[in-house]
mmCIF file of C-alpha atoms in Angstrom:
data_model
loop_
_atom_site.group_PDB
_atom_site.id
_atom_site.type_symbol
_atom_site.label_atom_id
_atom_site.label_comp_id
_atom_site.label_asym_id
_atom_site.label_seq_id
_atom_site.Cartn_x
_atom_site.Cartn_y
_atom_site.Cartn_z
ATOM 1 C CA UNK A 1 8.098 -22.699 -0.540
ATOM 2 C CA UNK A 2 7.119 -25.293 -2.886
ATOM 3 C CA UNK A 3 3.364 -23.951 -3.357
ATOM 4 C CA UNK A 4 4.758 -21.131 -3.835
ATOM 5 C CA UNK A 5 6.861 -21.942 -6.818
ATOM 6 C CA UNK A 6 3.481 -24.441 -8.417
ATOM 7 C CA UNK A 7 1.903 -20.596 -8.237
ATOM 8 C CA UNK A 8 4.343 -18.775 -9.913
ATOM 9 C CA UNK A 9 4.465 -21.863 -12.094
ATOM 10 C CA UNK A 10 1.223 -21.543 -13.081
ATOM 11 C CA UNK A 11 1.477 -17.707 -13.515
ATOM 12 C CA UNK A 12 3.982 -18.030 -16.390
ATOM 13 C CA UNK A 13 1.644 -20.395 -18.306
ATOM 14 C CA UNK A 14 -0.399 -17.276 -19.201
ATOM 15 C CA UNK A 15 0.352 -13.531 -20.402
ATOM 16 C CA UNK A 16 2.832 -11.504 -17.698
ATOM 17 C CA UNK A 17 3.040 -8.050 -17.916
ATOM 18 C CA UNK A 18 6.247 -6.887 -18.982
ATOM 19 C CA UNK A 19 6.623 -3.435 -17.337
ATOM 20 C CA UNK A 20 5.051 -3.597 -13.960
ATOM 21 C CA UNK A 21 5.083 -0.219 -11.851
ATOM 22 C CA UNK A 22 5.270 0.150 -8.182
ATOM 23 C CA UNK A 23 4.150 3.325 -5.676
ATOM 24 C CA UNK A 24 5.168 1.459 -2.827
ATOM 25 C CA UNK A 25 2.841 3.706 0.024
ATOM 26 C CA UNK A 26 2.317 3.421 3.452
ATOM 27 C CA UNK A 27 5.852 2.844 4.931
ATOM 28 C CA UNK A 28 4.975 5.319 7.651
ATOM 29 C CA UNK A 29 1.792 4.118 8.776
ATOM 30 C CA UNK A 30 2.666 0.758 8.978
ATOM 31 C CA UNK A 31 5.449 2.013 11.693
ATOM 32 C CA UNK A 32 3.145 3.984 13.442
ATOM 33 C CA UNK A 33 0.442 1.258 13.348
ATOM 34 C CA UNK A 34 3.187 -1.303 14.512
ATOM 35 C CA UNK A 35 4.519 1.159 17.619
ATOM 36 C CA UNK A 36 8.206 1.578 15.946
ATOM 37 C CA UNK A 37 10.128 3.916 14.203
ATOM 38 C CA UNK A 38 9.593 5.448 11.299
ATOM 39 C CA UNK A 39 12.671 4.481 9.596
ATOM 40 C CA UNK A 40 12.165 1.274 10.408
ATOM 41 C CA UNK A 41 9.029 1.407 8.563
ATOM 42 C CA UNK A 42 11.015 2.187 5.813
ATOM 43 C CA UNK A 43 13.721 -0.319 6.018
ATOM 44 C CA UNK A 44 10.728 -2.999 5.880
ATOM 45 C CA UNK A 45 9.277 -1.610 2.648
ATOM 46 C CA UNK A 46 12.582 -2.114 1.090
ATOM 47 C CA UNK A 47 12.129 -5.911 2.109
ATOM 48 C CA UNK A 48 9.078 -6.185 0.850
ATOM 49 C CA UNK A 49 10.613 -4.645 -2.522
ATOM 50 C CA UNK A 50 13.203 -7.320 -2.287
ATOM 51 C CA UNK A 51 10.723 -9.882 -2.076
ATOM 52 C CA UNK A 52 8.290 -8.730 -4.954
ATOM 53 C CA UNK A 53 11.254 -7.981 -7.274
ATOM 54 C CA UNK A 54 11.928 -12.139 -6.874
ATOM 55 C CA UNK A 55 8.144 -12.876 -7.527
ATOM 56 C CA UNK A 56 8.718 -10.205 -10.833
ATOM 57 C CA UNK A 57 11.458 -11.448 -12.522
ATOM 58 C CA UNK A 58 10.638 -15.380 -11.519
ATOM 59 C CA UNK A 59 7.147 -15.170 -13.140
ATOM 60 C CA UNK A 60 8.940 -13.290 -16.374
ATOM 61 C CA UNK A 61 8.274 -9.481 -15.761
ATOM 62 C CA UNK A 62 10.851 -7.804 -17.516
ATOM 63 C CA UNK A 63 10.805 -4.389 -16.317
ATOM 64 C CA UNK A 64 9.869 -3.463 -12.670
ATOM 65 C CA UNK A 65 9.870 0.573 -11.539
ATOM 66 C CA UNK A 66 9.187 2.240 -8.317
ATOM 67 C CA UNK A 67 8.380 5.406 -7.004
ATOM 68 C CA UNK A 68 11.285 5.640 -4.245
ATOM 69 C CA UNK A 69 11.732 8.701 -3.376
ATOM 70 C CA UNK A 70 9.657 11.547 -4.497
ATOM 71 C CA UNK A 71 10.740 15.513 -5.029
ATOM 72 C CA UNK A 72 8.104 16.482 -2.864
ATOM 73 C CA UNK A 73 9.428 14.131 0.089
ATOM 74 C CA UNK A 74 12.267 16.714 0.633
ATOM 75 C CA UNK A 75 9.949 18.508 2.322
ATOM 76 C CA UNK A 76 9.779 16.183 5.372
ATOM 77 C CA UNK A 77 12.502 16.334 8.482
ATOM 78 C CA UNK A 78 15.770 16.440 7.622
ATOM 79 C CA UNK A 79 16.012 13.283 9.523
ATOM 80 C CA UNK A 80 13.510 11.377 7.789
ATOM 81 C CA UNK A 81 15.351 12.225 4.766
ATOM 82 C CA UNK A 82 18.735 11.935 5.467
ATOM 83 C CA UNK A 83 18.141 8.523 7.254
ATOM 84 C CA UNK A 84 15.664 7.518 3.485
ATOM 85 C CA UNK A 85 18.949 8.632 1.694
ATOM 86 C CA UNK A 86 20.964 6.050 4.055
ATOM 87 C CA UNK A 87 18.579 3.336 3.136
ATOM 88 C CA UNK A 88 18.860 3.383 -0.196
ATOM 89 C CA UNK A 89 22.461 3.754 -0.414
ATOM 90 C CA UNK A 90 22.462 0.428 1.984
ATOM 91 C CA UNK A 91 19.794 -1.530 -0.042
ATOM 92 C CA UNK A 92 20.542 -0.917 -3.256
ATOM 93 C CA UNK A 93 24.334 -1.932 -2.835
ATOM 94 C CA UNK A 94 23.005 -5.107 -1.071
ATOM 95 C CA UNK A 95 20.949 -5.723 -3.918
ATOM 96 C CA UNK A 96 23.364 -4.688 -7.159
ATOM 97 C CA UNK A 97 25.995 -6.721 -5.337
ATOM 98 C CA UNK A 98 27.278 -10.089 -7.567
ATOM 99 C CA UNK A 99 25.425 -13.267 -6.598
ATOM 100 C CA UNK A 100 22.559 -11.172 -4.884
ATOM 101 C CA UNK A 101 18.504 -10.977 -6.141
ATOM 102 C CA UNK A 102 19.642 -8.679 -9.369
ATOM 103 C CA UNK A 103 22.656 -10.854 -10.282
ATOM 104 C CA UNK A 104 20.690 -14.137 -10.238
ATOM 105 C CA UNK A 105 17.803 -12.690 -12.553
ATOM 106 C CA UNK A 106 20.265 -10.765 -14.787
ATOM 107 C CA UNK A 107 18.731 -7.076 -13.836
ATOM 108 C CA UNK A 108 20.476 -4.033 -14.162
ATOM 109 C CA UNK A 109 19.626 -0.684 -12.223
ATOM 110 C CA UNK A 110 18.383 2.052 -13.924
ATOM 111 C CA UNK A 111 18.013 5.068 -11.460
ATOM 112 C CA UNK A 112 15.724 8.059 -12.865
ATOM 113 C CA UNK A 113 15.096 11.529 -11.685
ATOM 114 C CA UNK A 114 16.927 14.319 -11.033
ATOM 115 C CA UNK A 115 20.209 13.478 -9.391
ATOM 116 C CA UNK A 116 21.361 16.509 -9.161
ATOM 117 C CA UNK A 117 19.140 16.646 -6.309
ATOM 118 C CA UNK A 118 21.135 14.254 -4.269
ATOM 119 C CA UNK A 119 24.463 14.815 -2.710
ATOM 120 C CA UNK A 120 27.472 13.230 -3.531
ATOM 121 C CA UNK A 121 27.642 10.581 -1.380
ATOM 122 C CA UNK A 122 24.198 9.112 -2.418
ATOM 123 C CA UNK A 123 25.033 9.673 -6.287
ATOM 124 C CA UNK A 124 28.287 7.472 -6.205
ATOM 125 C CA UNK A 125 26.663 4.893 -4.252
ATOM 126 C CA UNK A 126 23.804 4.730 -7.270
ATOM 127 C CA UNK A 127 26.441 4.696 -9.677
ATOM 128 C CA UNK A 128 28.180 2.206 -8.426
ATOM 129 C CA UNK A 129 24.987 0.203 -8.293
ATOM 130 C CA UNK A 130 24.327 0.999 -11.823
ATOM 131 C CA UNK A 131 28.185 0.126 -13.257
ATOM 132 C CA UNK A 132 27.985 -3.250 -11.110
ATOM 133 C CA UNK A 133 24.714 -4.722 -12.651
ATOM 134 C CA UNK A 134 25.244 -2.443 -16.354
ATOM 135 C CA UNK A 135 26.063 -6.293 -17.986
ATOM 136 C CA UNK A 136 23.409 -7.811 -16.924
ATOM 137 C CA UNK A 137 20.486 -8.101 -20.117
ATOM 138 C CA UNK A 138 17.394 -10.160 -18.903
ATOM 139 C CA UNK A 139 15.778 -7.914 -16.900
ATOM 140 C CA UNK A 140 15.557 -4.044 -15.512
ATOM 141 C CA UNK A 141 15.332 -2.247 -12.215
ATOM 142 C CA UNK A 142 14.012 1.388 -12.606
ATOM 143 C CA UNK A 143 14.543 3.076 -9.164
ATOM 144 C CA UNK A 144 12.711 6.345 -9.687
ATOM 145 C CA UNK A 145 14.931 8.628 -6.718
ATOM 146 C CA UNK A 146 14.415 11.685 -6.654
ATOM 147 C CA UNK A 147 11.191 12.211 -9.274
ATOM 148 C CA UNK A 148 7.959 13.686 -10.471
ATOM 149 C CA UNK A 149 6.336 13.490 -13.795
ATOM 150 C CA UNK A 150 5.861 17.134 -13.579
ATOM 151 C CA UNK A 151 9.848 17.267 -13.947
ATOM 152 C CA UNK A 152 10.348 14.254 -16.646
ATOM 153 C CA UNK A 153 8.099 15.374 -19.026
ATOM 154 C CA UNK A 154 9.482 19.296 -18.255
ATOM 155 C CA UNK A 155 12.782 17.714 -18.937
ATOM 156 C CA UNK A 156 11.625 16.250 -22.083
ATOM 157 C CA UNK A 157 10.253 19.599 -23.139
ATOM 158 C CA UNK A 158 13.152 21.391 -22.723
ATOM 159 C CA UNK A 159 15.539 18.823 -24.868
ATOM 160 C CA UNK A 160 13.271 18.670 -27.108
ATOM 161 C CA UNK A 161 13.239 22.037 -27.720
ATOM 162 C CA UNK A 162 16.853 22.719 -27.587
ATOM 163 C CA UNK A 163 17.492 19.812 -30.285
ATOM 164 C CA UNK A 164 14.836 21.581 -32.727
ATOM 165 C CA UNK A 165 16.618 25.060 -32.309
ATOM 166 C CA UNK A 166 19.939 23.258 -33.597
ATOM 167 C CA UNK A 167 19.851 23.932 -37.453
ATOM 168 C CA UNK A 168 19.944 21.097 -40.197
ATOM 169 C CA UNK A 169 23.077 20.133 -41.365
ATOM 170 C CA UNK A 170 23.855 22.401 -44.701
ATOM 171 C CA UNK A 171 23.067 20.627 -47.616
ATOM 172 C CA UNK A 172 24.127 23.118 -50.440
ATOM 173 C CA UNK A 173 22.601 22.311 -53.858
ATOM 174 C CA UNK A 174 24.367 23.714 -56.964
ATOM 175 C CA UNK A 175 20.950 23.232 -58.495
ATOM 176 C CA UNK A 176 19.019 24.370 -56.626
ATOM 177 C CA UNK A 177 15.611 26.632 -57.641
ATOM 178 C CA UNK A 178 17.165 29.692 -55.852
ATOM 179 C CA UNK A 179 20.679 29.169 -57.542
ATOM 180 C CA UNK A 180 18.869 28.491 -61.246
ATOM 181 C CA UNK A 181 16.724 31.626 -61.218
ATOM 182 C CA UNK A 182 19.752 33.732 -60.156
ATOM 183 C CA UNK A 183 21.629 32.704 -63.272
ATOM 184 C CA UNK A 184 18.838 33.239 -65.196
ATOM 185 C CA UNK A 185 18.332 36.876 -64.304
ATOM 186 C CA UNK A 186 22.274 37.301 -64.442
ATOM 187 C CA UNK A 187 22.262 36.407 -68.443
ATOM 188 C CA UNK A 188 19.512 38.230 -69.590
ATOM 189 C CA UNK A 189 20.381 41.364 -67.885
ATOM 190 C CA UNK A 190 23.489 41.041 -69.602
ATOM 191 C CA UNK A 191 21.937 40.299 -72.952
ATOM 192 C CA UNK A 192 19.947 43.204 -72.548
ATOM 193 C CA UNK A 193 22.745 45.447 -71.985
ATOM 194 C CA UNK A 194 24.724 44.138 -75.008
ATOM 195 C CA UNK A 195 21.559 45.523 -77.172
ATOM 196 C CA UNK A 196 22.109 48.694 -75.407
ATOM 197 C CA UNK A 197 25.469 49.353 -76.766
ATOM 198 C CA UNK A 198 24.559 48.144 -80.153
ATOM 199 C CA UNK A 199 21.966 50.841 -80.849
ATOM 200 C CA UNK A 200 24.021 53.361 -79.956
ATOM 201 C CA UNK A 201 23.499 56.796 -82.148
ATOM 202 C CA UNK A 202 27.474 56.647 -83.331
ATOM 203 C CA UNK A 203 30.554 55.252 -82.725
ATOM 204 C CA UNK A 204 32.290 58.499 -81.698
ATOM 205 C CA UNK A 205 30.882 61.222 -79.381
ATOM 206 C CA UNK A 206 28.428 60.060 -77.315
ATOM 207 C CA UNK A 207 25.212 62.083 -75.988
ATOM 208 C CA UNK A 208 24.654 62.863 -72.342
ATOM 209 C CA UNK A 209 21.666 60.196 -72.306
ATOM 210 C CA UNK A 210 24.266 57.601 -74.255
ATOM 211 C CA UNK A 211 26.709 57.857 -71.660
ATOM 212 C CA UNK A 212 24.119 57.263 -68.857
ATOM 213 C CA UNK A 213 22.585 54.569 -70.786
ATOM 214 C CA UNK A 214 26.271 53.004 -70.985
ATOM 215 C CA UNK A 215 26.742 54.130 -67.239
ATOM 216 C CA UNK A 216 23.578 51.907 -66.324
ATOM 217 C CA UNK A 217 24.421 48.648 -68.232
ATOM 218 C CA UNK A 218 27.881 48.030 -67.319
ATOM 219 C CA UNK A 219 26.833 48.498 -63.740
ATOM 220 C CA UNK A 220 24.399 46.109 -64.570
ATOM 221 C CA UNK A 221 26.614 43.276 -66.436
ATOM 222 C CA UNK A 222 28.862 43.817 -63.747
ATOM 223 C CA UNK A 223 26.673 43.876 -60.581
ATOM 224 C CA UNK A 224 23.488 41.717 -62.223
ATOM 225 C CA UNK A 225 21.126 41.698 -59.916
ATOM 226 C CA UNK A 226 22.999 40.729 -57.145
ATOM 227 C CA UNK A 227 21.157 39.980 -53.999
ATOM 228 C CA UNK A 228 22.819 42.074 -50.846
ATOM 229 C CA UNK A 229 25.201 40.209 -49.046
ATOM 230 C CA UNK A 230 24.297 39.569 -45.727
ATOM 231 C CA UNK A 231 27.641 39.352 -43.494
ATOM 232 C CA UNK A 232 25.646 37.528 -40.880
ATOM 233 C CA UNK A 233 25.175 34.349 -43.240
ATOM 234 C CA UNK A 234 27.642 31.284 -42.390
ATOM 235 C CA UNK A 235 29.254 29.872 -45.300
ATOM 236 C CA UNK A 236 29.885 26.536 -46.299
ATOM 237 C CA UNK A 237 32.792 24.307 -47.623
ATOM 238 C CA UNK A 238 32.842 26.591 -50.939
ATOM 239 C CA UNK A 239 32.401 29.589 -49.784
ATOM 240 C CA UNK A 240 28.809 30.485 -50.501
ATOM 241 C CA UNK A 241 26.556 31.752 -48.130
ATOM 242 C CA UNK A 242 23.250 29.840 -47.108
ATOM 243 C CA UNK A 243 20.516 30.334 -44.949
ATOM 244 C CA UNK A 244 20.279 27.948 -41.915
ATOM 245 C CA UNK A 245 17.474 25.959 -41.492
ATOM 246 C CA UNK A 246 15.769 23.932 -38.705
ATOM 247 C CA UNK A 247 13.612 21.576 -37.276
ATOM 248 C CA UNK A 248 10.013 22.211 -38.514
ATOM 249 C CA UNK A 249 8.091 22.332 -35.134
ATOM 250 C CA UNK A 250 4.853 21.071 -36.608
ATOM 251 C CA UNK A 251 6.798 17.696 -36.946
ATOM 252 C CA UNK A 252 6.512 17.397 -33.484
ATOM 253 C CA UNK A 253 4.590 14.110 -32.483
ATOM 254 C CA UNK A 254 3.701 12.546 -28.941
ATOM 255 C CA UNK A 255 6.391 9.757 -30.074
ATOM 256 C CA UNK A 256 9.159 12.571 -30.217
ATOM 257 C CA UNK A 257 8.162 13.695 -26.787
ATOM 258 C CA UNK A 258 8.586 9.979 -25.716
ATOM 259 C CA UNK A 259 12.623 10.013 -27.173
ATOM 260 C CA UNK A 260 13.256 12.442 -24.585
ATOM 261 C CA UNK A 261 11.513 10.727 -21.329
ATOM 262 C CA UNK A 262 13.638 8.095 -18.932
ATOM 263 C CA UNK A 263 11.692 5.226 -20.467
ATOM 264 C CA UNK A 264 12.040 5.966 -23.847
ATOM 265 C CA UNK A 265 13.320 2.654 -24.519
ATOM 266 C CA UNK A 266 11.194 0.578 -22.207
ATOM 267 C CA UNK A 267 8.168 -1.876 -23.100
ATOM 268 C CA UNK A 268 4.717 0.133 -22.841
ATOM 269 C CA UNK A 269 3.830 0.389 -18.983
ATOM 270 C CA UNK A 270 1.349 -2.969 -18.621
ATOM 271 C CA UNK A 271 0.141 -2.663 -14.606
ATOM 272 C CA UNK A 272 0.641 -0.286 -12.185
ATOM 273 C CA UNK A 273 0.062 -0.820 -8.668
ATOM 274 C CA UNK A 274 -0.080 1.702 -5.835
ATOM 275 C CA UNK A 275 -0.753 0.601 -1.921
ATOM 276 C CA UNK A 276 -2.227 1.861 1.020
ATOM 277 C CA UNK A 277 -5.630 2.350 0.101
ATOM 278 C CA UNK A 278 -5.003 5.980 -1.629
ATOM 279 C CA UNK A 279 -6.649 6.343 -5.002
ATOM 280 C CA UNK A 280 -4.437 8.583 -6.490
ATOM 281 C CA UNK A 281 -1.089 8.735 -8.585
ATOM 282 C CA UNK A 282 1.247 11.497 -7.169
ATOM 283 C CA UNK A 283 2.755 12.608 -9.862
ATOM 284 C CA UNK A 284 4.037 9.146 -11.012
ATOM 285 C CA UNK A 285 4.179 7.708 -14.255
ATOM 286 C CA UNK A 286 1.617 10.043 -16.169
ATOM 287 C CA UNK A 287 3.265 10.494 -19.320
ATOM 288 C CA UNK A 288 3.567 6.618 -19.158
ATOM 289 C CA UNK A 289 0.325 5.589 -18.469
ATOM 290 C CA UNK A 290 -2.316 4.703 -21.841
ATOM 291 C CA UNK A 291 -5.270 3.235 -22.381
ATOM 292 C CA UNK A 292 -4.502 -0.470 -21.841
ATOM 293 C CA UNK A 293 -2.395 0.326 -18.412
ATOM 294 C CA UNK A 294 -4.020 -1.384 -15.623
ATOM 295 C CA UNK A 295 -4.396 0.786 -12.687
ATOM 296 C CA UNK A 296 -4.679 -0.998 -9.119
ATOM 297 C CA UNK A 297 -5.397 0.290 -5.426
ATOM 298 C CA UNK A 298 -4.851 -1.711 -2.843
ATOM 299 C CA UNK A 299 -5.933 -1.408 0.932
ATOM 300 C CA UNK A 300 -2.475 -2.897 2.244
ATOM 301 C CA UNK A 301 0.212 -1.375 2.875
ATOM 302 C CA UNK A 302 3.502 -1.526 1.472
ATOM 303 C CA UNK A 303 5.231 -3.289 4.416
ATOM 304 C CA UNK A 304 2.958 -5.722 3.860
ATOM 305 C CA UNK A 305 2.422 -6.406 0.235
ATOM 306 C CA UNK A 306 4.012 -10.367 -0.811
ATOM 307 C CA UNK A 307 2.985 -12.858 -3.224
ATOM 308 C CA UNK A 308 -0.193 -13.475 -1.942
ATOM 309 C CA UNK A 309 -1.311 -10.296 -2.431
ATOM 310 C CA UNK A 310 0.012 -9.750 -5.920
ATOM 311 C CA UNK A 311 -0.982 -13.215 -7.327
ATOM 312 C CA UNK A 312 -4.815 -12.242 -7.269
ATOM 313 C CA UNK A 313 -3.563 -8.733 -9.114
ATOM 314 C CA UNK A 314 -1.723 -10.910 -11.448
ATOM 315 C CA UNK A 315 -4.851 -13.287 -12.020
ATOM 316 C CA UNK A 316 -7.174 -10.655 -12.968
ATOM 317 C CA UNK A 317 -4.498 -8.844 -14.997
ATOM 318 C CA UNK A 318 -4.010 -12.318 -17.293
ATOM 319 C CA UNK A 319 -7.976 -12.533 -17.217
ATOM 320 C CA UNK A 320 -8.292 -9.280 -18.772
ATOM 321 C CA UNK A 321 -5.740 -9.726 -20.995
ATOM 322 C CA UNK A 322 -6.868 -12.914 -22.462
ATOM 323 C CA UNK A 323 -10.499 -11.228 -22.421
ATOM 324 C CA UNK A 324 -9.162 -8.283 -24.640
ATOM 325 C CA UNK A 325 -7.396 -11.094 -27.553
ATOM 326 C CA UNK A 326 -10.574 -12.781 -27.385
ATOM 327 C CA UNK A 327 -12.446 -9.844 -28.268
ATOM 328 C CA UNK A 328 -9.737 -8.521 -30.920
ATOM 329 C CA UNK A 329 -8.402 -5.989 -28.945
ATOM 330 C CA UNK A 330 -4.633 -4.609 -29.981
ATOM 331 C CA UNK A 331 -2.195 -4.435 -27.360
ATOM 332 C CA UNK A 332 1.149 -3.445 -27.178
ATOM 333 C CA UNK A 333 3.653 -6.815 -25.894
ATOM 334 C CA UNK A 334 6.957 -4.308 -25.529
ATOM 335 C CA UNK A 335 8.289 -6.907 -27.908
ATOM 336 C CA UNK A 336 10.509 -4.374 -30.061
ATOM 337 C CA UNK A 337 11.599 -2.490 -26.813
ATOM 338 C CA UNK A 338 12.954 -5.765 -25.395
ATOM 339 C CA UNK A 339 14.868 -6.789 -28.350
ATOM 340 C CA UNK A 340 16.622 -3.421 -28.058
ATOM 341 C CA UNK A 341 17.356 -3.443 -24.614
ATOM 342 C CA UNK A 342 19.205 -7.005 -25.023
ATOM 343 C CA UNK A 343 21.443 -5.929 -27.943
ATOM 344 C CA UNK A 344 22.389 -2.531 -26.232
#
């Protein structure tokens, strides 16, 4: 125990990546490797969470996520998933609860997906999960259950779309280029029918072409170039009508896309580390992952991953890191997101 706290020790003397991602793989093969059931399987890899959450938040990792439960994993036996959907209810209560792993470290749960997925039972035992830890400001939990990237950034899509077909507040300008030219017209049509009258042949009978001539202006003075009414038009506080306006789509940036995800106000994704020995993502993360994310594979599997395992990932992580400063590299520290996250 005590070597293990010099390590972790020594870890914080260097950079620590503040956003740390997890596809914790290989739950199933361990059990089948190890003779025993599969849900046992899974009940270890939620120890093994346990245990690298306390390495996390010790050696100053600020935001940890994991891939728990994935929308495609429905497609296994009902009793793989019912009995996944009993494990997390059990663990995550055992961890939110007060004087437990997320207590000590100050972490709060975040859960992210799409709950309406789940059935009742499971959503009120995340929730409550969520409202016990919701004070806690040092540190976050993202437990991604049930998710895809496919359906985050299809959710982002669709809110953003729906808040750029909500029009602009009405900002009606009394002078306003449309409003000036209209009174323009309006005063010298009626000037010019004024001269009309004035030329007029006599002041007593009046020819055919006089009184169309007459006809014509004081339709004009009175109706002076009047745009149609359009009934469909709102109006605003004084009655006028104005044409709503909206969002211009070509305002539309990668960063508004990001308002809209479940990270939005999370530090830049630093490492991500997937185990098991698959090289692949799953559907995990993409929208979060950029050019300075480290991406890791590791032969082990979940069951199995602990400190001594991470620490070398950790090493080389800070080795990079202090590699890319030296070489004038920019990276992004979170340092903005963090700040937020506190106050809020």
């Amino acid at each position: 125990m005590q070597l293990r706290e010099l390590l972790i020790g020594a870890l914080r003397q260097g950079p620590i990546p503040q956003h740390v991602a997890f596809v914790m793989d290989g739950n199933r093969r361990f059990a089948r490797s190890h003779r025993i059931e599969t849900v046992e399987g899974h009940n270890l890899g939620f120890e093994a969470l346990a245990r690298i959450l306390e390495v996390c938040y010790k050696s100053g990792v600020k935001v940890v996520t994991v891939y728990a439960f994935s929308i495609e994993n429905f497609k296994r036996s009902k009793y793989e998933v019912d009995a996944l959907m009993d494990i997390a209810k059990v663990k995550l209560s055992q961890l939110a609860q007060h004087g437990d792993l997320l207590d000590r470290y100050g972490a709060s749960v975040r859960v992210l997906g799409q709950r309406e997925l789940l059935k009742p039972d499971v959503i009120e035992a995340m929730d409550r999960a969520v409202n016990l830890t919701r004070g806690n400001k040092d540190a976050i939990l993202n437990v991604c259950f049930p998710y895809t990237s496919q359906a985050e950034i299809s959710t982002a899509i669709r809110d953003t779309v729906i808040e750029y077909s909500k029009p602009l507040p009405s900002q009606h300008r009394s002078f306003s280029e449309s409003h000036i030219t209209y009174n323009i017209r309006s005063r010298h049509l009626s000037t010019a029918s004024l001269k009309v009258r004035s030329y007029s042949p006599s002041s007593g009978a009046t020819s055919d072409t006089e009184d169309s001539i007459h006809s014509v202006s004081s339709s004009t003075t009175l109706h002076p170039e009047s745009p149609p009414e359009d009934p469909i038009l709102p109006e605003d506080d004084l009655g006028l009508k104005h044409h709503e306006t909206f969002p211009d789509a070509e305002t539309i940036t990668p960063e508004t896309l990001n308002e809209h995800m479940y990270t939005r106000d999370l530090p830049p994704l630093d490492l991500l580390i997937r185990t098991s020995g698959v090289e692949r993502l799953s559907d995990f993360m993409l929208w979060q992952c950029h050019q300075d994310t480290e991406i890791v594979f590791l032969k082990c599997l979940w069951p199995e991953f602990d400190l001594w395992t991470f620490l070398p990932v950790l090493v080389e992580w800070q080795w990079k890191r202090r590699k890319g400063i030296e070489k004038g590299k920019g990276f992004r520290d979170g340092s903005e997101e963090l700040a937020s996250i506190k106050q809020s």
